[in-house]
XYZ file of C-alpha atoms in Angstrom:
775
model
C 41.622 121.628 59.749
C 39.465 121.282 62.958
C 36.115 123.332 62.349
C 35.433 125.630 65.221
C 32.197 124.951 67.232
C 29.619 127.646 66.810
C 28.730 129.909 69.872
C 25.286 129.698 71.673
C 22.914 132.723 71.317
C 19.792 132.866 73.045
C 16.818 134.791 71.714
C 14.084 136.139 74.064
C 10.871 137.763 72.653
C 7.213 137.284 73.005
C 6.575 137.984 69.241
C 7.254 134.647 66.988
C 7.989 136.617 64.131
C 10.602 138.651 65.729
C 12.269 135.401 66.845
C 12.127 134.153 63.383
C 13.639 137.212 61.896
C 16.477 137.221 64.244
C 17.073 133.499 63.807
C 17.186 133.795 60.126
C 19.967 136.763 60.511
C 22.119 134.823 62.961
C 21.736 131.355 62.121
C 24.510 130.931 59.759
C 27.249 132.113 62.187
C 25.724 130.786 65.661
C 23.688 128.014 67.223
C 20.521 129.772 68.070
C 18.171 128.993 71.057
C 14.675 130.643 71.258
C 12.226 131.539 74.206
C 8.926 133.464 74.034
C 8.802 133.961 77.666
C 11.713 135.236 80.084
C 10.519 132.545 82.720
C 11.629 129.660 80.306
C 14.496 131.705 79.189
C 15.810 131.750 82.857
C 15.727 128.033 83.130
C 17.657 127.598 79.773
C 20.366 130.121 81.028
C 20.696 128.160 84.007
C 21.495 124.789 82.130
C 23.710 126.143 79.384
C 27.157 127.315 80.638
C 28.320 127.577 76.897
C 25.652 130.560 76.324
C 27.699 133.394 75.041
C 24.999 136.100 73.873
C 21.416 136.772 75.128
C 19.338 138.996 72.901
C 16.015 139.960 74.571
C 13.209 142.464 73.898
C 12.326 145.021 76.634
C 8.778 145.048 76.794
C 7.405 141.760 77.399
C 4.380 140.318 79.543
C 5.128 139.589 83.004
C 8.686 140.630 83.082
C 10.467 143.365 81.222
C 13.831 142.625 79.586
C 15.952 144.764 81.986
C 14.488 142.789 84.848
C 15.256 139.560 83.065
C 18.794 140.512 82.239
C 19.442 141.425 85.708
C 18.363 138.164 86.952
C 20.427 135.995 84.573
C 23.464 137.809 85.979
C 23.718 135.573 88.905
C 23.828 132.458 86.552
C 25.719 133.215 83.474
C 28.630 135.304 82.013
C 26.736 135.581 78.768
C 26.870 138.884 77.168
C 23.466 140.875 76.913
C 21.867 142.763 74.018
C 18.419 144.478 74.399
C 16.251 145.083 71.377
C 13.621 147.858 72.102
C 11.486 150.584 70.868
C 11.955 154.304 71.330
C 9.400 154.375 74.034
C 11.412 151.987 76.136
C 14.850 153.984 75.599
C 15.071 155.388 79.271
C 14.747 151.896 80.896
C 17.613 150.543 78.416
C 19.814 153.325 79.199
C 19.521 152.666 82.860
C 20.257 149.025 82.161
C 23.221 149.965 80.166
C 24.437 152.171 82.936
C 23.813 149.573 85.483
C 26.075 147.200 83.445
C 23.187 144.822 82.610
C 23.476 145.283 79.144
C 26.444 145.014 76.853
C 24.657 146.784 73.974
C 21.122 147.842 72.756
C 19.312 147.715 69.331
C 16.351 149.944 68.202
C 13.573 148.602 66.217
C 13.544 148.591 63.443
C 16.950 147.402 63.734
C 19.901 147.640 60.981
C 20.931 144.227 60.259
C 24.560 145.285 59.800
C 24.419 147.022 63.070
C 22.807 144.144 64.791
C 25.366 141.490 63.426
C 28.350 143.611 64.418
C 27.164 143.872 68.044
C 26.431 140.350 68.250
C 29.831 139.428 66.829
C 31.546 141.885 69.321
C 29.432 140.383 72.261
C 30.403 136.932 71.328
C 34.061 137.601 70.875
C 34.222 139.445 74.039
C 32.562 136.382 75.826
C 35.251 133.961 74.108
C 37.956 136.286 75.322
C 36.685 136.430 78.923
C 36.410 132.753 79.014
C 40.023 132.219 77.734
C 41.282 134.852 80.280
C 39.471 133.174 83.012
C 40.755 129.887 82.015
C 44.412 131.100 82.006
C 43.729 132.881 85.298
C 42.613 129.428 86.788
C 45.473 127.683 85.230
C 47.989 130.219 86.969
C 46.142 130.129 90.393
C 46.232 126.261 90.157
C 50.181 126.376 89.238
C 50.942 128.699 91.983
C 48.739 127.112 94.579
C 49.959 123.560 94.007
C 53.523 124.088 92.940
C 56.135 122.874 95.530
C 58.488 125.712 94.170
C 58.046 129.201 95.411
C 56.727 131.650 92.772
C 56.666 135.289 92.991
C 55.784 138.406 91.021
C 57.560 141.875 91.566
C 57.078 145.351 90.154
C 59.635 147.638 89.150
C 60.212 148.723 92.637
C 60.845 145.267 93.803
C 57.710 145.166 95.692
C 55.843 141.721 95.632
C 52.702 141.600 93.627
C 51.957 138.123 94.115
C 53.384 135.056 95.464
C 52.420 131.543 96.424
C 52.038 129.724 99.583
C 55.331 127.758 99.131
C 57.337 130.952 98.763
C 55.795 132.465 101.796
C 56.445 129.415 103.805
C 59.996 129.703 102.704
C 60.148 133.200 104.117
C 58.555 132.132 107.396
C 55.076 133.624 106.512
C 51.693 131.707 106.912
C 49.949 133.527 103.953
C 51.114 134.859 100.701
C 48.957 137.932 101.292
C 51.333 139.032 104.050
C 54.072 139.659 101.198
C 51.965 141.884 98.771
C 53.382 145.291 98.661
C 56.693 144.354 100.704
C 60.105 144.310 99.447
C 62.293 141.243 100.442
C 64.376 143.563 102.486
C 61.286 144.233 104.572
C 60.967 140.749 105.406
C 64.372 139.453 106.061
C 67.749 140.572 107.345
C 69.833 142.742 104.912
C 72.549 140.100 104.851
C 70.276 137.768 103.374
C 68.434 140.032 100.987
C 71.541 142.154 99.657
C 72.620 139.797 97.079
C 68.974 138.626 96.016
C 67.774 142.293 95.494
C 71.163 143.072 93.540
C 70.312 140.107 91.111
C 66.623 141.584 90.849
C 67.974 144.899 89.624
C 70.396 143.331 87.157
C 67.447 141.370 85.743
C 65.325 144.397 85.370
C 68.361 146.687 83.922
C 69.625 144.135 81.597
C 66.227 142.690 80.739
C 67.643 139.107 80.663
C 66.899 136.067 82.753
C 69.013 134.936 85.413
C 68.906 130.851 85.528
C 69.408 128.580 88.274
C 71.462 130.553 90.847
C 72.176 128.583 93.877
C 72.645 130.631 97.380
C 73.272 129.079 100.657
C 70.822 130.058 103.344
C 70.724 129.347 107.185
C 67.704 129.274 109.348
C 67.178 127.932 112.810
C 70.786 126.386 113.015
C 69.977 124.434 109.646
C 71.884 124.922 106.486
C 69.894 124.913 103.319
C 70.443 125.815 99.647
C 67.919 127.763 97.177
C 68.096 127.850 93.504
C 66.449 131.037 91.864
C 65.431 131.639 88.381
C 64.335 135.132 87.362
C 62.965 136.668 84.251
C 61.789 140.147 83.442
C 58.259 141.083 82.616
C 58.159 143.518 79.826
C 55.578 145.467 77.832
C 54.996 145.737 74.041
C 57.629 148.643 73.770
C 60.125 146.290 75.707
C 59.976 148.038 79.097
C 60.653 146.071 82.155
C 57.506 146.585 84.384
C 58.661 144.020 86.842
C 59.910 140.272 87.358
C 58.836 136.734 87.784
C 60.748 134.379 89.856
C 60.977 130.716 90.895
C 62.522 129.641 94.023
C 63.417 125.984 94.721
C 64.990 124.297 97.709
C 67.712 122.252 96.301
C 69.428 121.163 99.511
C 68.924 117.560 98.719
C 70.474 117.984 95.236
C 73.497 119.930 96.685
C 74.207 117.588 99.609
C 74.030 114.517 97.300
C 76.417 116.433 94.882
C 78.785 117.160 97.831
C 78.400 113.609 98.910
C 79.203 112.339 95.444
C 82.072 114.585 95.171
C 83.401 113.576 98.503
C 83.093 109.988 97.517
C 84.932 110.525 94.177
C 87.635 112.293 96.182
C 88.052 109.287 98.629
C 87.756 106.979 95.610
C 90.578 109.067 93.786
C 92.670 108.682 96.930
C 92.108 104.975 97.292
C 93.117 104.618 93.781
C 96.242 106.547 94.156
C 97.046 104.489 97.120
C 96.280 101.287 95.328
C 98.288 102.311 92.501
C 101.250 103.118 94.760
C 100.922 99.739 96.261
C 100.552 97.830 92.831
C 103.637 99.930 91.662
C 105.752 99.182 94.737
C 104.868 95.750 95.679
C 107.223 92.833 94.913
C 104.598 90.799 93.067
C 103.404 91.377 89.675
C 99.640 91.649 89.331
C 97.547 90.984 86.225
C 93.671 91.176 85.965
C 92.134 90.107 82.696
C 88.357 89.872 81.650
C 86.797 86.760 80.132
C 87.515 88.376 76.550
C 90.989 88.674 77.341
C 90.953 92.592 77.773
C 93.312 93.718 80.302
C 92.003 95.613 83.437
C 95.231 95.673 85.472
C 98.833 95.284 84.634
C 101.279 96.661 87.076
C 104.992 97.398 86.512
C 106.246 94.423 88.667
C 104.376 92.076 86.223
C 105.950 93.864 83.223
C 109.464 93.380 84.640
C 108.768 89.560 85.545
C 107.174 88.820 82.027
C 109.519 91.147 80.222
C 106.725 92.246 77.935
C 103.476 94.228 78.383
C 101.237 92.955 75.653
C 97.685 94.247 76.280
C 94.463 92.233 75.755
C 95.751 88.786 75.558
C 93.367 85.825 75.861
C 94.075 83.376 78.625
C 94.757 80.538 76.189
C 97.155 82.644 74.276
C 99.333 83.661 77.470
C 101.770 80.793 77.138
C 102.647 81.655 73.436
C 102.552 85.309 74.117
C 104.893 85.522 77.160
C 106.816 82.253 76.685
C 105.266 80.431 79.619
C 107.013 76.745 79.740
C 106.323 73.681 81.957
C 109.356 73.321 84.427
C 109.534 69.575 83.856
C 109.185 69.068 80.123
C 110.116 72.662 79.026
C 107.051 72.693 76.661
C 104.586 75.754 76.328
C 101.747 75.370 78.907
C 98.891 73.318 77.890
C 95.342 74.831 78.377
C 95.020 72.104 81.096
C 97.832 73.312 83.016
C 97.432 77.020 82.102
C 96.593 78.937 85.337
C 94.597 81.498 83.788
C 92.443 78.901 82.006
C 92.017 77.063 85.090
C 90.988 79.962 87.005
C 88.382 80.945 84.184
C 86.836 77.343 84.487
C 86.217 78.077 88.234
C 89.168 76.530 90.224
C 89.173 78.626 93.380
C 93.108 78.860 93.600
C 95.726 77.864 91.107
C 99.443 77.722 92.188
C 102.001 76.675 89.577
C 105.836 77.351 88.925
C 106.415 78.029 85.196
C 109.591 78.897 83.340
C 109.483 82.207 81.427
C 111.401 82.503 78.442
C 110.863 85.007 75.723
C 112.578 87.682 73.819
C 113.337 89.928 76.923
C 113.567 87.170 79.742
C 116.027 84.285 79.341
C 114.977 81.586 81.789
C 113.167 83.022 84.850
C 111.143 80.778 87.188
C 107.961 82.457 88.054
C 105.416 81.199 90.702
C 101.769 81.994 89.410
C 98.780 82.125 91.666
C 95.596 82.548 89.879
C 91.919 82.824 91.074
C 88.692 83.824 89.427
C 87.395 87.437 89.304
C 83.683 87.205 90.172
C 80.996 89.828 90.051
C 78.392 90.682 93.005
C 76.220 87.609 91.613
C 79.086 85.264 91.883
C 79.694 85.029 88.111
C 83.125 84.586 86.669
C 83.883 87.619 84.756
C 87.767 87.034 84.508
C 90.945 86.118 86.414
C 93.323 87.536 88.964
C 96.901 86.340 88.687
C 99.845 87.082 91.107
C 103.270 86.638 89.564
C 106.474 86.314 91.633
C 109.955 85.557 90.520
C 111.236 82.761 92.469
C 114.369 82.170 90.620
C 116.845 83.070 93.418
C 114.504 81.488 96.124
C 114.050 78.125 94.095
C 117.938 78.151 93.781
C 118.327 78.688 97.611
C 115.933 75.948 98.273
C 117.685 73.557 96.107
C 120.924 74.448 97.796
C 119.353 73.923 101.140
C 117.959 70.480 100.103
C 121.565 69.674 98.737
C 123.124 70.617 101.935
C 120.626 68.722 103.935
C 121.088 65.770 101.742
C 124.717 65.901 102.347
C 124.357 66.325 106.075
C 122.229 63.273 106.157
C 124.649 61.279 103.938
C 127.406 62.333 106.404
C 125.440 61.389 109.268
C 124.851 57.970 107.762
C 128.502 57.746 106.800
C 129.633 58.550 110.277
C 127.240 56.051 111.907
C 128.605 53.276 109.635
C 132.062 54.195 110.062
C 131.768 54.091 113.831
C 130.509 50.520 113.866
C 132.885 49.597 111.155
C 135.763 51.048 113.126
C 135.032 48.726 116.113
C 135.113 45.692 113.697
C 138.502 46.825 112.149
C 139.950 47.346 115.626
C 139.162 43.630 116.288
C 140.601 42.475 113.017
C 143.868 44.619 113.364
C 144.342 43.725 116.855
C 143.690 40.090 116.389
C 145.900 39.894 113.256
C 148.825 41.496 114.888
C 148.749 39.327 117.748
C 148.508 36.255 115.497
C 151.302 37.652 113.423
C 153.451 37.821 116.720
C 152.662 34.008 117.297
C 153.870 32.892 113.762
C 157.442 32.468 112.592
C 158.939 34.020 109.686
C 158.728 30.796 107.674
C 155.126 30.086 108.718
C 152.831 29.546 105.500
C 150.028 31.527 107.087
C 152.233 34.576 107.781
C 151.495 35.908 104.122
C 147.865 35.682 104.517
C 147.836 37.547 107.817
C 149.927 40.286 106.311
C 147.535 40.638 103.349
C 144.639 40.728 105.850
C 146.128 43.333 107.695
C 147.005 45.390 104.579
C 143.339 45.225 103.557
C 142.473 46.160 107.034
C 144.617 49.436 106.442
C 142.695 50.301 103.343
C 139.591 49.651 104.824
C 140.805 52.181 107.850
C 141.457 54.732 105.115
C 137.992 54.341 103.546
C 136.370 54.892 107.055
C 138.586 57.755 107.719
C 137.364 59.293 104.315
C 133.982 58.764 105.416
C 134.335 60.399 108.848
C 136.274 63.295 107.082
C 133.195 63.865 104.907
C 130.847 63.667 107.582
C 132.914 66.046 109.666
C 133.423 63.370 112.531
C 136.840 62.545 112.018
C 139.327 62.966 115.001
C 140.776 66.324 114.432
C 143.805 67.354 116.340
C 144.291 70.931 115.553
C 147.484 72.692 115.721
C 148.930 76.146 114.219
C 150.545 75.398 110.992
C 151.914 77.048 108.075
C 150.195 76.048 104.653
C 153.211 76.884 102.688
C 155.185 74.260 104.984
C 152.428 71.502 104.302
C 152.570 72.060 100.566
C 156.288 72.144 100.394
C 156.589 68.942 102.508
C 154.103 67.206 100.432
C 155.639 68.262 97.142
C 158.036 65.261 96.838
C 155.169 62.674 97.418
C 153.081 64.635 94.798
C 155.775 64.538 92.011
C 155.968 60.883 92.640
C 152.149 60.357 92.387
C 151.552 62.595 89.548
C 151.945 61.018 85.996
C 154.725 62.395 83.684
C 152.079 63.753 81.399
C 151.163 66.320 83.936
C 153.330 69.300 84.687
C 153.156 70.416 88.548
C 153.610 73.907 89.484
C 153.400 75.242 93.082
C 153.250 79.022 93.407
C 153.313 79.685 97.218
C 152.894 83.261 98.613
C 155.600 84.605 100.808
C 154.842 85.460 104.554
C 151.672 83.490 104.729
C 149.925 83.761 107.927
C 149.433 80.450 109.883
C 146.018 78.582 110.244
C 144.576 76.172 112.761
C 144.098 72.922 111.375
C 145.048 69.252 111.317
C 148.207 68.701 109.235
C 147.230 65.089 108.060
C 143.792 66.266 107.060
C 145.695 69.255 104.902
C 147.824 66.663 103.339
C 144.654 64.370 102.527
C 143.028 67.477 100.976
C 146.132 68.254 98.700
C 146.384 64.555 97.647
C 142.549 64.162 96.664
C 142.510 67.379 94.680
C 145.715 66.452 92.888
C 144.665 62.964 92.030
C 141.211 64.255 91.040
C 142.903 67.040 88.670
C 145.233 64.335 87.157
C 142.377 62.056 86.302
C 140.654 65.170 84.452
C 144.004 65.509 82.161
C 144.210 62.056 80.489
C 145.907 63.771 77.687
C 148.344 65.813 79.668
C 148.220 69.305 81.016
C 149.294 71.485 84.037
C 148.340 71.145 87.601
C 149.045 74.491 89.443
C 148.749 74.772 93.291
C 148.857 78.197 94.748
C 148.688 79.537 98.384
C 147.476 83.226 99.166
C 146.142 85.330 101.503
C 143.092 87.704 101.213
C 140.679 90.005 103.008
C 136.864 89.448 102.216
C 134.231 91.962 102.577
C 131.904 94.028 100.689
C 130.613 92.395 97.417
C 132.621 89.402 97.768
C 130.876 88.704 101.017
C 127.644 88.074 99.354
C 129.220 85.459 97.283
C 130.728 83.380 100.197
C 127.759 83.714 102.414
C 128.720 85.135 105.855
C 132.630 85.345 105.406
C 134.235 88.551 106.224
C 137.759 89.170 107.538
C 141.378 87.841 106.758
C 141.709 84.293 105.130
C 144.222 82.057 103.944
C 143.508 80.354 100.510
C 144.713 77.311 98.750
C 143.905 76.959 94.942
C 144.260 73.994 92.977
C 143.733 74.382 89.232
C 143.841 71.998 86.189
C 143.767 72.438 82.415
C 141.650 69.116 82.068
C 138.254 68.608 80.630
C 136.034 70.445 83.092
C 132.507 69.815 84.450
C 129.131 70.665 83.487
C 126.863 72.512 85.882
C 125.039 69.448 86.499
C 128.210 67.445 87.595
C 129.529 70.495 89.466
C 126.436 70.287 91.529
C 127.041 66.665 92.567
C 130.832 66.464 93.073
C 130.813 66.548 96.743
C 128.281 63.805 97.249
C 129.841 60.376 98.492
C 130.330 57.530 95.924
C 129.175 59.989 93.032
C 131.772 59.540 90.346
C 132.164 60.055 86.581
C 135.150 57.740 86.366
C 134.868 54.181 84.943
C 133.751 51.297 87.054
C 136.712 50.204 89.271
C 138.668 53.545 88.865
C 137.283 55.691 91.501
C 135.345 55.127 94.832
C 133.559 58.584 94.739
C 134.819 59.406 98.194
C 137.675 61.697 97.472
C 135.920 65.030 96.871
C 133.268 64.148 99.689
C 136.402 63.688 101.844
C 137.793 67.208 100.992
C 134.426 68.712 101.500
C 134.101 67.244 104.959
C 137.618 68.277 105.981
C 137.231 71.740 104.765
C 133.842 72.217 106.458
C 135.100 70.492 109.832
C 137.953 72.960 109.928
C 135.791 76.020 109.629
C 136.733 76.718 105.922
C 134.891 77.168 102.709
C 135.346 75.562 99.412
C 134.389 76.935 95.888
C 134.444 75.323 92.544
C 134.583 77.061 89.116
C 134.451 74.648 85.956
C 133.180 74.513 82.656
C 133.453 71.778 79.777
C 136.588 71.934 78.016
C 137.914 74.985 80.299
C 139.430 72.872 83.369
C 138.504 73.268 86.886
C 139.446 75.566 89.926
C 139.198 74.489 93.422
C 139.632 77.373 95.981
C 139.624 76.628 99.655
C 139.513 79.535 102.388
C 140.659 78.985 106.178
C 140.316 81.582 108.584
C 143.648 83.065 109.474
C 144.981 82.032 113.016
C 145.340 84.744 115.636
C 149.089 84.030 115.766
C 150.913 84.199 112.605
C 153.334 81.423 112.971
C 153.174 77.914 113.959
C 154.942 76.727 117.299
C 157.250 73.996 117.032
C 156.407 70.707 118.907
C 158.530 69.472 121.596
C 158.764 65.456 122.431
C 158.951 64.910 126.185
C 161.541 62.393 127.185
C 160.452 58.833 127.902
C 159.872 58.004 131.426
C 161.624 55.097 133.047
C 158.396 54.051 134.864
C 156.283 53.162 131.805
C 156.934 49.526 131.654
C 154.125 48.494 133.826
C 151.138 50.686 134.503
C 147.522 50.012 136.007
C 145.044 50.778 133.254
C 141.076 51.039 133.735
C 139.686 50.216 130.312
C 136.202 51.525 129.925
C 134.676 50.088 126.465
C 131.145 48.961 125.830
C 131.950 47.000 122.693
C 132.932 43.558 124.172
C 135.071 42.631 121.072
C 137.088 45.952 121.187
C 137.515 45.828 124.876
C 139.004 42.387 124.915
C 141.394 42.849 121.951
C 142.700 46.158 123.528
C 143.037 44.583 127.050
C 144.863 41.399 125.473
C 147.285 43.957 123.582
C 148.109 46.076 126.790
C 148.486 42.698 129.028
C 150.941 41.419 126.436
C 152.946 44.308 127.387
C 152.780 43.726 130.994
C 150.356 46.335 131.942
C 147.637 45.837 134.491
C 144.071 46.212 132.921
C 140.916 46.381 134.822
C 138.113 45.861 132.117
C 134.744 47.685 132.571
C 131.542 47.580 130.069
C 129.348 49.988 131.786
C 129.643 53.533 132.842
C 128.067 52.952 136.476
C 130.827 50.274 137.204
C 133.537 52.706 136.117
C 132.118 55.749 138.097
C 132.075 53.417 141.213
C 135.683 52.388 140.767
C 136.680 56.151 140.202
C 134.838 57.099 143.574
C 136.475 54.242 145.598
C 139.715 55.723 146.872
C 141.153 52.260 147.712
C 141.290 51.381 143.768
C 144.239 52.677 142.198
C 145.319 52.862 138.527
C 147.554 55.213 136.429
C 145.548 55.618 133.349
C 141.743 55.916 132.040
C 141.177 54.593 128.808
C 137.726 54.736 127.527
C 135.593 55.606 124.351
C 134.541 59.282 124.455
C 130.995 58.592 123.697
C 128.198 59.535 126.153
C 130.558 58.779 129.171
C 132.328 62.070 128.998
C 130.324 64.430 130.968
C 129.528 61.905 133.845
C 133.292 61.227 134.028
C 134.219 64.820 133.840
C 132.238 65.383 136.983
C 133.388 62.346 138.605
C 137.078 62.857 137.968
C 136.828 66.445 138.985
C 135.372 65.524 142.395
C 137.933 62.608 143.355
C 140.716 62.215 140.712
C 141.346 65.550 139.230
C 144.838 64.601 137.966
C 144.115 61.165 136.354
C 145.844 60.480 132.981
C 143.364 59.908 130.255
C 143.385 58.205 126.804
C 140.141 58.635 124.824
C 138.913 56.295 122.029
C 137.360 57.923 119.180
C 135.174 55.804 116.678
C 133.201 57.997 114.722
C 130.368 60.339 115.485
C 131.873 60.852 119.013
C 134.867 62.485 117.703
C 133.765 65.675 116.154
C 135.186 68.723 118.151
C 136.087 66.561 121.034
C 137.962 69.426 122.535
C 134.617 71.158 123.506
C 133.303 68.223 125.245
C 136.141 66.112 126.654
C 137.759 66.124 130.029
C 141.078 68.144 130.292
C 144.262 66.493 130.205
C 143.153 63.916 127.557
C 145.002 62.292 124.511
C 142.898 60.885 121.604
C 143.323 57.527 119.555
C 141.108 57.073 116.617
C 139.619 53.727 115.847
C 140.667 51.281 114.324
C 144.049 51.381 115.789
C 147.120 48.991 115.467
C 149.082 47.787 118.262
C 151.822 50.070 117.944
C 149.509 53.190 117.716
C 147.774 52.028 121.097
C 150.994 51.793 122.904
C 152.343 54.941 121.409
C 149.212 56.935 122.470
C 149.541 55.331 126.016
C 152.987 56.443 126.461
C 152.175 60.082 125.036
C 149.247 60.166 127.537
C 151.338 59.153 130.530
C 154.297 61.308 129.533
C 152.300 64.515 128.890
C 150.848 64.158 132.221
C 154.143 63.524 133.930
C 155.484 66.558 132.299
C 152.698 68.676 133.634
C 153.147 67.594 137.144
C 156.891 68.147 136.833
C 156.258 71.631 135.889
């Protein structure tokens, strides 16, 4: 327990024995200071601020006690007690009345009375000092507080207020508020609510805490928070109230700004969530420890699972992420998430997803590190995109481009090879004419010509595959072609295979090349028989159907009426890998020496060249189905062909022969001259154009390779010889869709050709033109 410091008491008397007696009486409870003269006592009073009580005698030399006490009032708040005799009593009473003396004691004194009076004076001094200290603290608080502080009485008049509150009300001094009500200082609309609150505090005798009110002054909006509490007496009666007013504009505006930012953030979050939910890519964001920060709906659909908090190294096992080449689970070195966490800026990888929900989806993963403001890696962001359909389309495009490139190569080879075969066949036939029936070399020439014919078939297969074969389109009935070819098929098909032909009645006609259709049927039939080594059924069907709606999505852009040819077998069938390659030239699954690999590629080329589409369905052990669709012709029946009568003047005609290949030109000229025709040979286009423009030159037929000469010749013939008869030689790539690029009134002859074919086509060209002129 802290011992309380004794209060100071000053004894003033000119008699030492009196001082000693008083000291003996008071020393136990107080700290005693003594002075025999008032003059010395005045000096002590000036120096000791802790002096609580001064006890002085009235009658002393040079200065009486009442005079001494009146003089110390200017220096000290000590309580004053006078000791006097009866003779001095009038002076003492005057001092008491003047307020100079707290109490007086007469001599001789009563010790008990003297102790009580000293104790009362000391207590009074202590309370006065404490009250002064509290007043000073309150004054400092009010003067230095940034908050407005005020006191009001029961009638809501201001008793006291500090400078801050006065400034808030637009007053320069707090004294201007004393005795005024708030309604006396401000308009009613600004004071009504505040004074209603004051009355509620006084009536309910309960405080009102942090009430925020909006105020307006000088066009500025601000906010005031007020706290009010009642002031009550000992009986609990509310005598007034104290209030603290604080400007909370910054707090309110900060709160409003924060609320606006939160609302904006919520809107942005809603927009982001909507985007993430509706976007076509999966988005996954993971922290370093594997905790999931974001996992949108598309990611759940792509992966099939929504497993939370998966570490980067556990992704392959959890979601079934496999390498596309080996099929094994992704290693940590290949794992896009691990690579992103190691700091790789952008990782792109196709993976195969295979788990309990997703069978075999191909997913493109793009991963990148997630970094904080200081650039430290805190996780990984991954975009997931299901590219199964896209990769299939890309593969189909690559396959189509590869087939197109191979077709271009095949067409170019066939063109050059046809020129060689033309020379071989022509020279062979001319040499054969020179030999007698019994000549020993005749058999060799016949074998050479037979081999040339087989080579010709191969080049035509190449041209059919590359869609560069000479096409002579006409309206035909598919049923008629199948029926006319049936007898040949039955001779070719082995006995172990049963043939069934199921034509649809009243089939519409199509526009196609008859020989090409026969080639398609033949190749498909042979291919089917090879797949039924142990026997089976070969079924050929024709039909007509309308394509649209759902079927159109399977057949590309096909819509409308189509005529179909379907060839089905009950053979071994094909795997998916084999089915994808069957139309590649030279690809075959047959034993060495039993297939060239050109049969189905020829079918593919013919079908595409004639504007059709081919579909294949097959599976191991379930046979195969080839379905071909041709657009229905505008007319429903094929027109019968008419053969014009042979003209008597065809024995000897004048022919202009334009052929850049020397060997082909020479052999063609030899064949024509052997028949009595007059031939003018030309190797260059410019020379031919000069001859055409020279009206003195006369000839009956223009024989040329279609090639690049056609546009220039079209213009030259239209200008000078519009009715000239023409026979066009087609060797390869120049033959595709000739009808859109060649001059009018032209007949086609495909290379390689025999002598008989050349002479027949010349007669056909001249006869057709003669018929046209006669009509």
